[in-house]
Short mmCIF file of C-alpha atoms (C1' of nucleotides) in Angstrom, two decimals:
data_model
loop_
_atom_site.label_atom_id
_atom_site.label_comp_id
_atom_site.label_asym_id
_atom_site.label_seq_id
_atom_site.Cartn_x
_atom_site.Cartn_y
_atom_site.Cartn_z
CA MET A 1 32.32 29.47 -2.81
CA GLU A 2 32.53 27.04 0.05
CA GLU A 3 29.42 25.44 1.52
CA GLN A 4 30.03 27.15 4.85
CA ASP A 5 29.96 30.57 3.22
CA TYR A 6 26.89 29.64 1.22
CA LEU A 7 25.02 28.63 4.36
CA LYS A 8 26.02 31.81 6.16
CA THR A 9 24.54 34.00 3.47
CA TYR A 10 21.52 31.80 2.77
CA ASP A 11 18.22 33.49 3.56
CA GLN A 12 15.22 31.22 3.62
CA ARG A 13 12.77 34.10 3.41
CA ALA A 14 14.17 35.17 0.06
CA TYR A 15 12.07 32.50 -1.70
CA ALA A 16 8.31 32.39 -1.66
CA THR A 17 7.08 28.87 -0.87
CA PRO A 18 3.61 27.37 -0.65
CA LEU A 19 1.70 27.34 2.60
CA LEU A 20 2.53 24.08 4.34
CA SER A 21 0.20 22.34 6.79
CA VAL A 22 -0.46 18.96 8.34
CA ASP A 23 -3.84 17.23 8.65
CA SER A 24 -4.97 13.98 10.23
CA VAL A 25 -7.92 11.73 9.58
CA LEU A 26 -8.51 10.20 13.02
CA PHE A 27 -10.90 7.25 13.01
CA THR A 28 -12.49 5.39 15.85
CA TYR A 29 -15.12 2.69 16.32
CA HIS A 30 -18.06 3.57 18.51
CA GLU A 31 -21.65 2.35 18.73
CA GLN A 32 -21.28 -0.09 15.85
CA SER A 33 -20.01 2.56 13.48
CA LEU A 34 -16.87 4.15 12.15
CA LYS A 35 -16.37 7.77 13.17
CA VAL A 36 -14.05 10.57 12.09
CA LEU A 37 -12.89 13.41 14.31
CA LEU A 38 -13.78 16.84 12.97
CA VAL A 39 -13.03 20.29 14.28
CA GLN A 40 -15.11 23.38 13.67
CA ARG A 41 -12.85 26.05 12.26
CA ALA A 42 -12.58 29.11 14.48
CA LYS A 43 -10.61 31.19 11.99
CA HIS A 44 -10.65 32.20 8.38
CA PRO A 45 -10.53 30.82 5.81
CA ASP A 46 -13.57 28.54 5.79
CA LYS A 47 -14.46 29.80 9.28
CA GLY A 48 -17.39 27.89 10.72
CA LYS A 49 -16.95 24.89 8.45
CA TRP A 50 -15.74 21.57 9.78
CA GLY A 51 -12.22 20.39 9.08
CA LEU A 52 -9.61 17.83 9.97
CA PRO A 53 -7.49 18.30 13.06
CA GLY A 54 -4.22 19.78 11.92
CA GLY A 55 -2.23 22.95 11.58
CA PHE A 56 1.13 24.39 10.83
CA ILE A 57 4.57 23.08 11.63
CA ASP A 58 6.16 24.91 14.53
CA MET A 59 9.82 24.98 13.57
CA GLN A 60 10.78 25.81 17.15
CA THR A 61 9.11 22.88 18.91
CA ASP A 62 8.65 20.25 16.21
CA LYS A 63 11.68 18.26 15.11
CA THR A 64 9.82 16.16 12.54
CA ILE A 65 6.48 16.28 10.74
CA GLU A 66 5.28 13.45 12.98
CA ASP A 67 5.93 15.70 15.97
CA THR A 68 3.51 18.21 14.49
CA VAL A 69 0.92 15.52 13.85
CA MET A 70 1.13 14.16 17.38
CA ARG A 71 1.09 17.61 18.93
CA LYS A 72 -2.05 18.58 17.03
CA LEU A 73 -3.84 15.31 17.77
CA GLU A 74 -2.96 15.47 21.45
CA GLU A 75 -4.41 18.99 21.60
CA LYS A 76 -7.77 17.65 20.45
CA THR A 77 -7.97 14.24 22.11
CA GLY A 78 -5.71 14.51 25.14
CA VAL A 79 -3.65 11.51 24.04
CA ILE A 80 -1.40 10.41 21.21
CA PRO A 81 -3.17 7.77 19.11
CA PRO A 82 -1.54 4.31 19.06
CA TYR A 83 -1.62 4.18 15.27
CA ILE A 84 -0.43 7.02 13.03
CA GLU A 85 0.57 6.53 9.42
CA GLN A 86 1.31 8.92 6.61
CA LEU A 87 -1.48 8.90 4.05
CA ALA A 88 -0.63 11.29 1.22
CA THR A 89 0.42 14.83 0.48
CA ARG A 90 -1.79 17.11 -1.54
CA GLY A 91 -0.71 20.40 -2.97
CA ASN A 92 -2.04 22.77 -5.60
CA ALA A 93 -2.78 26.38 -6.32
CA VAL A 94 -6.48 26.30 -5.53
CA ARG A 95 -7.24 24.13 -2.50
CA ASP A 96 -6.75 27.02 -0.10
CA LYS A 97 -8.10 30.50 -0.83
CA ARG A 98 -4.90 32.00 0.51
CA GLY A 99 -3.00 30.58 -2.44
CA TRP A 100 -0.65 27.71 -3.28
CA SER A 101 -0.80 25.29 -0.38
CA VAL A 102 0.42 21.84 0.53
CA THR A 103 -0.91 19.55 3.23
CA VAL A 104 0.79 16.40 4.49
CA CYS A 105 -2.02 14.05 5.56
CA TYR A 106 -2.00 11.24 8.07
CA THR A 107 -4.39 8.46 9.02
CA ALA A 108 -4.69 7.75 12.74
CA LEU A 109 -6.71 5.30 14.82
CA ILE A 110 -7.70 5.45 18.45
CA ALA A 111 -10.03 3.74 20.91
CA HIS A 112 -13.06 5.93 21.51
CA GLN A 113 -12.88 5.54 25.28
CA ASN A 114 -9.28 6.73 25.37
CA CYS A 115 -10.13 10.21 24.15
CA ARG A 116 -10.56 13.01 26.61
CA VAL A 117 -14.17 12.86 27.76
CA ASN A 118 -14.95 16.49 27.09
CA ILE A 119 -14.71 15.96 23.37
CA SER A 120 -18.40 15.28 23.27
CA THR A 121 -19.22 18.39 25.30
CA VAL A 122 -16.89 20.90 23.69
CA SER A 123 -18.82 22.04 20.67
CA GLU A 124 -15.84 22.64 18.43
CA VAL A 125 -14.68 19.01 18.27
CA GLU A 126 -16.95 16.15 17.25
CA TRP A 127 -16.94 12.52 16.18
CA VAL A 128 -18.91 12.24 12.95
CA ASP A 129 -20.24 8.97 11.57
CA SER A 130 -18.21 8.27 8.44
CA ASP A 131 -21.43 7.44 6.57
CA ARG A 132 -22.95 10.83 7.38
CA LEU A 133 -20.22 13.09 6.10
CA ASP A 134 -22.52 14.23 3.31
CA GLU A 135 -24.47 16.19 5.90
CA VAL A 136 -21.42 18.14 7.05
CA ASP A 137 -20.04 21.30 5.48
CA LEU A 138 -16.36 20.48 5.13
CA ALA A 139 -13.49 22.93 4.65
CA PHE A 140 -10.92 22.90 1.83
CA ASP A 141 -10.50 19.50 0.16
CA HIS A 142 -11.02 17.64 3.41
CA ARG A 143 -13.89 15.55 2.09
CA GLU A 144 -11.59 14.10 -0.55
CA ILE A 145 -8.84 13.51 2.00
CA ILE A 146 -11.21 11.62 4.28
CA HIS A 147 -12.33 9.56 1.31
CA ILE A 148 -8.78 8.65 0.46
CA ALA A 149 -8.08 7.73 4.09
CA ARG A 150 -11.14 5.52 4.28
CA GLU A 151 -10.20 3.79 1.07
CA ARG A 152 -6.69 3.14 2.32
CA LEU A 153 -8.08 1.76 5.56
CA ARG A 154 -10.41 -0.46 3.55
CA GLN A 155 -7.39 -1.94 1.83
CA LYS A 156 -5.67 -2.50 5.16
CA ALA A 157 -8.75 -4.32 6.44
CA LEU A 158 -8.28 -6.81 3.60
CA TYR A 159 -4.75 -7.86 4.49
CA SER A 160 -4.01 -6.75 8.06
CA ILE A 161 -5.57 -6.23 11.47
CA VAL A 162 -4.63 -2.55 11.63
CA PRO A 163 -8.31 -1.64 12.26
CA ALA A 164 -7.87 -3.17 15.71
CA TYR A 165 -6.22 0.11 16.75
CA ALA A 166 -9.65 1.74 16.54
CA LEU A 167 -10.80 -0.57 19.35
CA PRO A 168 -10.00 -0.56 23.07
CA GLU A 169 -6.97 -2.47 24.26
CA LYS A 170 -9.17 -5.48 25.02
CA PHE A 171 -11.69 -6.43 22.37
CA THR A 172 -13.64 -9.41 21.10
CA LEU A 173 -13.24 -11.11 17.75
CA PRO A 174 -16.84 -10.30 16.72
CA GLU A 175 -16.05 -6.63 17.38
CA LEU A 176 -12.90 -6.75 15.28
CA GLN A 177 -14.74 -8.60 12.53
CA HIS A 178 -17.46 -5.97 12.55
CA ILE A 179 -15.13 -3.04 12.02
CA HIS A 180 -13.54 -4.97 9.18
CA GLU A 181 -16.99 -5.52 7.70
CA LEU A 182 -17.76 -1.82 7.97
CA LEU A 183 -14.55 -0.94 6.20
CA ILE A 184 -14.76 -3.58 3.51
CA GLY A 185 -18.46 -2.97 3.00
CA LYS A 186 -19.62 -6.57 3.14
CA LYS A 187 -20.24 -9.39 5.61
CA LEU A 188 -17.38 -11.77 6.24
CA GLN A 189 -17.40 -15.43 7.17
CA LYS A 190 -16.57 -15.58 10.85
CA LYS A 191 -14.79 -18.87 10.33
CA SER A 192 -12.45 -17.39 7.74
CA PHE A 193 -11.85 -14.31 9.82
CA ARG A 194 -11.00 -16.19 13.01
CA ARG A 195 -8.93 -18.82 11.26
CA ARG A 196 -6.47 -16.44 9.65
CA ILE A 197 -5.92 -14.44 12.82
CA GLU A 198 -5.44 -17.62 14.80
CA GLN A 199 -3.00 -19.11 12.29
CA ALA A 200 -0.95 -15.91 12.16
CA ASP A 201 -0.88 -15.87 15.98
CA LEU A 202 -1.62 -12.16 16.13
CA LEU A 203 -3.73 -11.88 19.28
CA HIS A 204 -3.30 -12.79 22.90
CA GLU A 205 -6.31 -14.44 24.51
CA THR A 206 -7.16 -13.02 27.93
CA ASP A 207 -9.14 -14.95 30.50
CA GLU A 208 -11.88 -12.34 30.48
CA LYS A 209 -15.14 -12.57 28.61
CA ARG A 210 -17.90 -10.16 27.70
CA ALA A 211 -21.56 -11.05 27.19
CA LEU A 212 -24.16 -9.27 25.09
CA GLY A 213 -27.23 -11.40 25.52
CA GLY A 214 -25.71 -14.64 24.35
CA ARG A 215 -22.63 -16.71 24.85
CA PRO A 216 -19.87 -14.49 26.24
CA ALA A 217 -17.09 -13.58 23.82
CA THR A 218 -13.44 -13.96 24.72
CA LEU A 219 -11.48 -10.74 25.07
CA TYR A 220 -8.19 -10.43 23.23
CA THR A 221 -5.30 -8.00 23.13
CA MET A 222 -2.97 -7.37 20.20
CA LYS A 223 0.43 -8.96 20.33
CA LYS A 224 3.46 -6.75 19.77
CA SER A 225 3.88 -5.73 16.14
CA SER A 226 0.73 -7.50 15.01
CA GLY A 227 -0.13 -4.18 13.41
CA SER A 228 2.60 -4.56 10.83
CA TYR A 229 1.72 -8.13 9.90
CA THR A 230 0.33 -8.57 6.40
CA PHE A 231 -1.50 -11.65 5.22
CA ILE A 232 -0.41 -13.00 1.87
CA ARG A 233 -3.98 -13.44 0.76
CA ASN A 234 -6.78 -10.89 0.95
CA LEU A 235 -10.24 -11.19 2.38
CA GLY A 236 -13.32 -10.25 0.41
CA MET B 1 -14.19 40.25 10.01
CA GLU B 2 -15.40 38.79 6.76
CA GLU B 3 -13.38 36.22 4.86
CA GLN B 4 -12.93 38.63 1.96
CA ASP B 5 -11.29 41.19 4.20
CA TYR B 6 -9.17 38.54 5.83
CA LEU B 7 -7.87 37.36 2.46
CA LYS B 8 -7.10 40.92 1.35
CA THR B 9 -4.88 41.54 4.35
CA TYR B 10 -3.34 38.06 4.48
CA ASP B 11 0.40 38.09 3.87
CA GLN B 12 1.94 34.71 3.22
CA ARG B 13 5.46 35.95 3.85
CA ALA B 14 4.59 36.88 7.41
CA TYR B 15 5.02 33.28 8.53
CA ALA B 16 8.27 31.35 8.26
CA THR B 17 7.69 27.92 6.77
CA PRO B 18 10.02 25.00 6.08
CA LEU B 19 11.82 24.68 2.80
CA LEU B 20 9.61 22.63 0.51
CA SER B 21 10.92 20.50 -2.33
CA VAL B 22 9.95 17.59 -4.55
CA ASP B 23 12.09 14.55 -5.38
CA SER B 24 11.59 11.53 -7.60
CA VAL B 25 13.07 8.07 -7.56
CA LEU B 26 12.99 7.13 -11.23
CA PHE B 27 13.67 3.45 -11.92
CA THR B 28 14.28 1.65 -15.15
CA TYR B 29 15.31 -1.83 -16.26
CA HIS B 30 18.41 -2.07 -18.40
CA GLU B 31 20.97 -4.80 -19.06
CA GLN B 32 19.32 -7.24 -16.67
CA SER B 33 19.38 -4.84 -13.77
CA LEU B 34 17.35 -2.22 -11.99
CA LYS B 35 18.71 1.32 -12.26
CA VAL B 36 17.98 4.61 -10.56
CA LEU B 37 18.43 8.03 -12.13
CA LEU B 38 20.80 10.27 -10.19
CA VAL B 39 21.88 13.85 -10.79
CA GLN B 40 25.15 15.37 -9.70
CA ARG B 41 24.42 18.46 -7.67
CA ALA B 42 25.76 21.62 -9.26
CA LYS B 43 24.94 23.87 -6.32
CA HIS B 44 25.25 24.02 -2.58
CA PRO B 45 24.37 22.41 -0.31
CA ASP B 46 25.92 18.97 -0.89
CA LYS B 47 27.46 20.30 -4.10
CA GLY B 48 29.20 17.54 -6.06
CA LYS B 49 27.24 14.75 -4.40
CA TRP B 50 24.64 12.76 -6.26
CA GLY B 51 20.95 13.30 -5.61
CA LEU B 52 17.48 12.53 -6.83
CA PRO B 53 16.01 14.56 -9.68
CA GLY B 54 13.82 17.18 -8.09
CA GLY B 55 13.59 20.76 -7.05
CA PHE B 56 11.31 23.48 -5.87
CA ILE B 57 7.71 24.16 -6.74
CA ASP B 58 7.36 27.06 -9.14
CA MET B 59 4.14 28.70 -8.02
CA GLN B 60 3.89 30.55 -11.31
CA THR B 61 4.02 27.59 -13.68
CA ASP B 62 3.01 24.59 -11.56
CA LYS B 63 -0.65 24.15 -10.71
CA THR B 64 -0.17 20.97 -8.68
CA ILE B 65 2.72 19.10 -7.07
CA GLU B 66 2.50 16.55 -9.86
CA ASP B 67 3.17 19.36 -12.34
CA THR B 68 6.42 20.05 -10.53
CA VAL B 69 7.37 16.38 -10.54
CA MET B 70 6.67 16.00 -14.25
CA ARG B 71 8.48 19.22 -15.12
CA LYS B 72 11.59 18.16 -13.23
CA LEU B 73 11.59 14.66 -14.68
CA GLU B 74 11.10 15.94 -18.19
CA GLU B 75 14.07 18.27 -17.74
CA LYS B 76 16.31 15.28 -17.06
CA THR B 77 14.91 12.60 -19.35
CA GLY B 78 13.20 14.50 -22.15
CA VAL B 79 9.90 12.73 -21.55
CA ILE B 80 7.27 12.32 -18.85
CA PRO B 81 7.42 8.79 -17.39
CA PRO B 82 4.34 6.61 -17.91
CA TYR B 83 4.16 5.72 -14.23
CA ILE B 84 4.39 8.31 -11.44
CA GLU B 85 3.10 7.67 -7.93
CA GLN B 86 3.49 9.53 -4.70
CA LEU B 87 5.78 7.67 -2.34
CA ALA B 88 6.06 9.57 0.94
CA THR B 89 6.82 12.96 2.40
CA ARG B 90 9.75 13.47 4.72
CA GLY B 91 10.32 16.51 6.80
CA ASN B 92 12.47 17.40 9.76
CA ALA B 93 14.83 19.98 11.11
CA VAL B 94 18.08 18.29 10.15
CA ARG B 95 17.82 16.64 6.74
CA ASP B 96 18.93 19.81 4.97
CA LYS B 97 21.76 21.98 6.26
CA ARG B 98 19.75 25.08 5.41
CA GLY B 99 17.23 24.21 8.12
CA TRP B 100 13.77 22.72 8.52
CA SER B 101 12.88 21.15 5.20
CA VAL B 102 10.20 18.97 3.70
CA THR B 103 10.38 16.88 0.55
CA VAL B 104 7.45 15.27 -1.21
CA CYS B 105 8.81 12.12 -2.85
CA TYR B 106 7.58 10.18 -5.87
CA THR B 107 8.36 6.86 -7.44
CA ALA B 108 8.46 6.82 -11.24
CA LEU B 109 9.14 4.15 -13.84
CA ILE B 110 10.24 4.51 -17.42
CA ALA B 111 11.57 2.38 -20.27
CA HIS B 112 15.29 2.92 -20.62
CA GLN B 113 15.12 3.39 -24.38
CA ASN B 114 12.55 6.16 -24.04
CA CYS B 115 14.94 8.48 -22.23
CA ARG B 116 16.83 11.10 -24.13
CA VAL B 117 19.96 9.46 -25.46
CA ASN B 118 22.36 12.07 -24.17
CA ILE B 119 21.70 11.05 -20.60
CA SER B 120 24.60 8.66 -20.82
CA THR B 121 26.90 11.31 -22.26
CA VAL B 122 25.99 14.27 -20.09
CA SER B 123 28.06 13.74 -17.00
CA GLU B 124 25.66 15.28 -14.54
CA VAL B 125 22.88 12.71 -15.02
CA GLU B 126 23.45 8.99 -14.69
CA TRP B 127 21.63 5.69 -14.34
CA VAL B 128 23.08 3.87 -11.34
CA ASP B 129 22.58 0.17 -10.68
CA SER B 130 20.35 -0.06 -7.65
CA ASP B 131 22.68 -2.67 -6.14
CA ARG B 132 25.68 -0.35 -6.37
CA LEU B 133 24.31 2.65 -4.55
CA ASP B 134 26.75 1.97 -1.71
CA GLU B 135 29.53 3.21 -3.97
CA VAL B 136 27.84 6.57 -4.57
CA ASP B 137 28.07 9.63 -2.33
CA LEU B 138 24.44 10.63 -1.94
CA ALA B 139 23.08 14.01 -0.84
CA PHE B 140 20.70 14.68 2.05
CA ASP B 141 18.60 11.65 3.05
CA HIS B 142 18.32 10.44 -0.52
CA ARG B 143 19.77 7.01 0.23
CA GLU B 144 16.93 6.37 2.64
CA ILE B 145 14.35 7.67 0.18
CA ILE B 146 15.64 5.36 -2.55
CA HIS B 147 15.50 2.48 -0.09
CA ILE B 148 11.88 3.24 0.76
CA ALA B 149 11.01 3.50 -2.93
CA ARG B 150 12.64 0.19 -3.70
CA GLU B 151 10.85 -1.48 -0.81
CA ARG B 152 7.52 -0.11 -1.99
CA LEU B 153 8.22 -1.33 -5.51
CA ARG B 154 9.10 -4.73 -4.08
CA GLN B 155 5.65 -4.88 -2.51
CA LYS B 156 4.05 -3.89 -5.79
CA ALA B 157 5.93 -6.68 -7.56
CA LEU B 158 4.19 -9.13 -5.21
CA TYR B 159 0.64 -8.17 -6.10
CA SER B 160 0.66 -6.16 -9.35
CA ILE B 161 2.45 -5.83 -12.68
CA VAL B 162 3.40 -2.19 -12.09
CA PRO B 163 7.08 -3.05 -12.72
CA ALA B 164 6.11 -3.49 -16.39
CA TYR B 165 6.29 0.31 -16.68
CA ALA B 166 10.06 0.04 -16.36
CA LEU B 167 10.08 -1.97 -19.60
CA PRO B 168 9.57 -0.85 -23.22
CA GLU B 169 6.05 -0.82 -24.57
CA LYS B 170 6.56 -4.29 -25.99
CA PHE B 171 8.18 -6.84 -23.72
CA THR B 172 8.39 -10.57 -23.16
CA LEU B 173 7.08 -12.47 -20.17
CA PRO B 174 10.56 -13.71 -19.21
CA GLU B 175 11.67 -10.07 -19.10
CA LEU B 176 8.78 -9.07 -16.90
CA GLN B 177 9.36 -12.04 -14.65
CA HIS B 178 13.02 -11.12 -14.33
CA ILE B 179 12.37 -7.57 -13.13
CA HIS B 180 9.91 -9.01 -10.62
CA GLU B 181 12.60 -11.42 -9.47
CA LEU B 182 15.08 -8.58 -9.08
CA LEU B 183 12.63 -6.62 -6.99
CA ILE B 184 11.42 -9.52 -4.87
CA GLY B 185 14.91 -10.87 -4.46
CA LYS B 186 14.21 -14.49 -5.37
CA LYS B 187 13.50 -16.71 -8.34
CA LEU B 188 9.89 -17.26 -9.25
CA GLN B 189 8.17 -20.22 -10.84
CA LYS B 190 7.53 -19.23 -14.40
CA LYS B 191 4.37 -21.29 -14.47
CA SER B 192 2.91 -19.39 -11.52
CA PHE B 193 3.97 -16.08 -12.93
CA ARG B 194 2.45 -16.65 -16.35
CA ARG B 195 -0.72 -18.25 -15.04
CA ARG B 196 -1.78 -15.33 -12.86
CA ILE B 197 -1.15 -12.75 -15.58
CA GLU B 198 -3.01 -14.87 -18.10
CA GLN B 199 -5.99 -15.43 -15.80
CA ALA B 200 -6.25 -11.75 -14.96
CA ASP B 201 -6.12 -10.92 -18.66
CA LEU B 202 -3.66 -8.08 -18.15
CA LEU B 203 -1.57 -8.26 -21.29
CA HIS B 204 -2.19 -8.13 -24.99
CA GLU B 205 -0.29 -10.67 -27.04
CA THR B 206 1.29 -9.22 -30.17
CA ASP B 207 2.19 -11.35 -33.14
CA GLU B 208 5.86 -10.43 -32.79
CA LYS B 209 8.51 -12.56 -31.18
CA ARG B 210 12.05 -12.01 -30.00
CA ALA B 211 14.77 -14.64 -29.85
CA LEU B 212 17.83 -14.78 -27.61
CA GLY B 213 19.48 -17.99 -28.63
CA GLY B 214 16.54 -20.24 -27.97
CA ARG B 215 12.87 -20.44 -28.68
CA PRO B 216 11.59 -16.91 -29.46
CA ALA B 217 9.51 -15.28 -26.75
CA THR B 218 6.18 -13.67 -27.54
CA LEU B 219 6.04 -9.89 -27.17
CA TYR B 220 3.22 -8.41 -25.13
CA THR B 221 1.87 -4.94 -24.41
CA MET B 222 -0.01 -3.86 -21.29
CA LYS B 223 -3.75 -3.54 -21.54
CA LYS B 224 -5.36 -0.32 -20.41
CA SER B 225 -5.39 0.06 -16.63
CA SER B 226 -3.54 -3.20 -16.03
CA GLY B 227 -1.27 -1.07 -13.88
CA SER B 228 -3.95 -0.60 -11.28
CA TYR B 229 -4.95 -4.27 -11.08
CA THR B 230 -4.08 -5.96 -7.81
CA PHE B 231 -4.00 -9.72 -7.34
CA ILE B 232 -5.74 -11.00 -4.25
CA ARG B 233 -2.90 -13.31 -3.45
CA ASN B 234 0.80 -12.44 -3.30
CA LEU B 235 3.76 -14.06 -4.96
CA GLY B 236 6.80 -15.11 -3.00
"C1'" DC C 1 -37.49 -24.55 27.01
"C1'" DC C 2 -36.17 -20.42 23.45
"C1'" DA C 3 -33.55 -16.58 21.61
"C1'" DA C 4 -29.25 -14.71 20.97
"C1'" DT C 5 -24.57 -14.56 20.45
"C1'" DA C 6 -19.91 -17.16 20.23
"C1'" DG C 7 -17.31 -20.49 18.31
"C1'" DT C 8 -16.16 -25.18 15.53
"C1'" DG C 9 -16.13 -28.96 11.77
"C1'" DT C 10 -15.64 -29.87 7.36
"C1'" DC C 11 -16.19 -29.66 2.45
"C1'" DT C 12 -15.10 -27.02 -1.70
"C1'" DA C 13 -12.83 -23.75 -4.78
"C1'" DT C 14 -9.03 -21.11 -5.98
"C1'" DC C 15 -4.48 -20.33 -6.84
"C1'" DA C 16 0.69 -20.41 -5.94
"C1'" DG C 17 4.75 -23.80 -5.69
"C1'" DA C 18 7.19 -27.62 -7.65
"C1'" DC C 19 8.97 -29.86 -11.30
"C1'" DA C 20 8.76 -32.74 -15.33
"C1'" DT C 21 7.71 -32.33 -20.16
"C1'" DT C 22 7.26 -30.33 -24.68
"C1'" DA C 23 8.26 -26.54 -28.21
"C1'" DT C 24 11.15 -23.71 -31.14
"C1'" DC C 25 15.01 -21.37 -32.10
"C1'" DT C 26 20.66 -21.25 -33.39
"C1'" DA C 27 25.14 -23.28 -34.02
"C1'" DT D 1 22.01 -33.21 -32.85
"C1'" DA D 2 23.06 -30.37 -28.74
"C1'" DG D 3 22.26 -26.38 -26.18
"C1'" DA D 4 19.48 -22.67 -25.03
"C1'" DT D 5 15.45 -20.38 -24.03
"C1'" DA D 6 10.12 -20.37 -24.03
"C1'" DA D 7 5.97 -22.40 -22.78
"C1'" DT D 8 2.81 -26.18 -20.90
"C1'" DG D 9 0.85 -30.25 -17.95
"C1'" DT D 10 -0.22 -31.67 -13.79
"C1'" DC D 11 0.18 -32.71 -8.98
"C1'" DT D 12 0.36 -30.74 -4.24
"C1'" DG D 13 -0.44 -27.59 -0.48
"C1'" DA D 14 -2.24 -23.50 1.64
"C1'" DT D 15 -6.05 -20.85 2.61
"C1'" DA D 16 -10.60 -18.32 1.91
"C1'" DG D 17 -15.80 -19.19 1.26
"C1'" DA D 18 -19.92 -21.62 2.51
"C1'" DC D 19 -22.72 -23.42 5.75
"C1'" DA D 20 -24.23 -26.64 9.08
"C1'" DC D 21 -23.28 -27.70 13.61
"C1'" DT D 22 -22.22 -27.18 18.71
"C1'" DA D 23 -21.53 -24.14 22.99
"C1'" DT D 24 -22.83 -20.84 26.50
"C1'" DT D 25 -25.18 -17.22 28.22
"C1'" DG D 26 -30.03 -14.83 29.90
"C1'" DG D 27 -34.91 -14.98 30.40
#
DNA sequence: CCAATAGTGTCTATCAGACATTATCTA
DNA sequence: TAGATAATGTCTGATAGACACTATTGG
């Protein structure tokens, strides 16, 4: 049989496959803490519980999995986050009551101010402090997924400046250091922190400053592709 | 409607979902080079081309995706590799001629000698030198997947001794250094290489030695959980 | 002036790179 | 003894940690 004939007679629906979805752990930095975007589920299963923004692939509109991820995140935040990276894929027979299911998970970062303002007023979508997730009733295995995402981001904080994507376009070095400290879970030496970023030439110094009761801090922007730079030696 | 009722009436086949498969890039070290296990495809599509060992999730027998991965690898090699790690998931509308498809990919490592001997005699399964993949006609997007796996393993060689899983249980330090050199793509200082492994206390020195025309090299085994140790500073 | 926050100077410790030297095997 | 391969000694350079110091704002 030729391939052409095979493809003509091939029927995708003839084989039962697991449920396949996409979920994102979207982090931001706001009011000195790390927050995760959660959505209150409007439908069964786990209706009423909080879950990650995500959903099913639409084979008509989405050309790649990343299209699905961006579409779902844009629905909730109004914009496509500047940092999106695949985290892991989880699949087993029991994570979803409907049966065998697989979810492709992503980590995303966004500046809090860049999200559509009504997020805080629409009750179904909320930023939750990543240290208060214990108080939230989470759907499926989303608590584990968030934990894995946070751990991965902690690693990135040790050898990259990826966490900068959770800040506004212009930010200060103390701000960036603080989000790294939150992720790593310990205080860092400001000298060490500044030195490595300076030596790697990752940021562009603007001529603006911002004061918070003391000496004003210089505002910086990320240089192109600084997000993919990795230091050869870790912090912490 | 209660969740119970919802689940009773839920019909998974009502929604079309992408084709979902699992693929593994299984590496080993043999005759001074890095090899990848490839399987000649017996069925359409891409019949006759070479592809990664993998297949579909069997919802009856597999409880998790890792079950599928292990089952498929055992079918080809006779054993379950000592190192299996999720690599990435790729999914889009065009990678498979049958339509929208998603593959969850894994990297695995195994000692060459531990594979079933008949691998080299059965024509449909073959170890291919990872530097000669250009000469092979590969199915789907498997060339890209192998490339991603190799790149990830290169990173691991910089900050871990994960590549040791591609060696037999007992191995010499020059052997381990050589597979790291293959992966990193440059010669390493043996002093540096030995020092870091010694200081991290990752290996157990056996009282056996192996000679290759010069001073015999000491044989080592990995200590428990050495595979998950990460150095704070990279080689290379 | 003081309090607060930003940013620097400089010493130390750690660890990878370089490369010469020594050790132990076979022919 | 020569050649080959394994293993060590030791110096250098890069970079993170520690911590004291200076700088710049507001009150």
